[in-house]
Amino acid sequence: MKIPNHVGIIVDGNGRWATKRGKSRSEGHLAGVKNLDNLCQYIFDKGIKVLSLYVFSTENFKRSAEEVNYLMDLFVKKFKKDFKTFSKQGIRIVFSGRREPLRQEILDIIDEITIKTKDNQKGILNFCINYGSHAEIIDACKKIVNDSNNGKINIDELDEDLFNQYLYNDLPSLDLLIRTGGELRLSNFMLWQAAYAEFYFTNTFFPDFNEKEFDLALDSYNNRDRRFGGINYEKKDN
Ligand code: IPE
Ligand code: IPE
Ligand code: MG
């Protein structure tokens, strides 16, 4: 079994999961977060080194203040809990996203957890919150121009590896990108990092995306022929 190094999940379908059951959207988000608790552990136990979770996009601020506030409260609790669970296991927790307009309480917990787990080596749990790939690339470009103007870098030396260092986190490329909830789009998630990712879309709403469903995604990943633009001359159908 090939185990991907970096898995990304676009956590989608919490609202529809709830509506289908006559529950509020908030109940859907709560069920989604509860599901994440089990799933993250399972994923790290499988040997995956980096797990990126898209939990709130820059565009999600278009939602009602009530929903946004509910989600932010939920995230604060979730981050604290994951810090307890995962830091003991040697997992580093990082966050990707724009700081503005996240509220101070969130920024404080993000900063605290990032610093406290920074030396952990076993794996990385990356929460993408107020994350948008366009914002990330633009923010990176601004920092690059700044460093070039200040003589910190020579622009002629800018290559993919150096560019990657200017992103919110210097992570390996995505190997497997999963989206739950049935939409066939990226919704501004890791456009740079997903250049050669294998995509797995499922209609399952996130609260129902359990260990078995994750195994189906892994099986599908194992059946892919990753060529990266090359040709596998040993395969007889090539
Ligand atoms: C959760 O799913 C992802 C977040 C943006 C927090 P949604 O809230 O988008 O659920 P659906 O897509 O409306 O069902
Ligand atoms: C994408 O889901 C963002 C996250 C999962 C955090 P959305 O529900 O916001 O995406 P769209 O609006 O269907 O594209
Ligand atoms: Mg959605």
PDB file of C-alpha atoms and ligand atoms in Angstrom, residues 10-12 54-57 60 63 179 183 185 187, ligand 2:
ATOM      1  CA  ILE A  10     -11.721  20.051   1.842  1.00  0.00           C
ATOM      2  CA  VAL A  11     -14.115  19.565   4.726  1.00  0.00           C
ATOM      3  CA  ASP A  12     -17.479  20.174   3.042  1.00  0.00           C
ATOM      4  CA  TYR A  54      -9.544  23.271   4.859  1.00  0.00           C
ATOM      5  CA  VAL A  55     -11.965  24.351   7.551  1.00  0.00           C
ATOM      6  CA  PHE A  56     -12.669  28.008   6.736  1.00  0.00           C
ATOM      7  CA  SER A  57     -11.992  29.890   3.524  1.00  0.00           C
ATOM      8  CA  ASN A  60     -16.589  31.950   4.127  1.00  0.00           C
ATOM      9  CA  ARG A  63     -21.785  33.839   5.664  1.00  0.00           C
ATOM     10  CA  ARG A 179     -13.250  16.758  -1.111  1.00  0.00           C
ATOM     11  CA  GLU A 183     -18.887  19.501  -5.243  1.00  0.00           C
ATOM     12  CA  ARG A 185     -14.210  22.139  -7.374  1.00  0.00           C
ATOM     13  CA  SER A 187     -12.901  26.530  -3.945  1.00  0.00           C
TER      14      SER A 187
HETATM   15  C1  IPE B   2     -14.999  25.294   0.709  1.00  0.00           C
HETATM   16  O1  IPE B   2     -16.316  24.996   1.013  1.00  0.00           O
HETATM   17  C2  IPE B   2     -14.308  25.856   1.907  1.00  0.00           C
HETATM   18  C3  IPE B   2     -14.156  24.934   3.011  1.00  0.00           C
HETATM   19  C4  IPE B   2     -14.475  23.691   3.010  1.00  0.00           C
HETATM   20  C5  IPE B   2     -13.565  25.493   4.189  1.00  0.00           C
HETATM   21  P1  IPE B   2     -17.505  26.003   0.619  1.00  0.00           P
HETATM   22  O2  IPE B   2     -18.749  25.340   1.024  1.00  0.00           O
HETATM   23  O3  IPE B   2     -17.226  27.344   1.175  1.00  0.00           O
HETATM   24  O4  IPE B   2     -17.318  26.058  -0.958  1.00  0.00           O
HETATM   25  P2  IPE B   2     -18.309  26.489  -2.111  1.00  0.00           P
HETATM   26  O5  IPE B   2     -18.949  27.790  -1.707  1.00  0.00           O
HETATM   27  O6  IPE B   2     -19.326  25.386  -2.231  1.00  0.00           O
HETATM   28  O7  IPE B   2     -17.438  26.572  -3.315  1.00  0.00           O
END
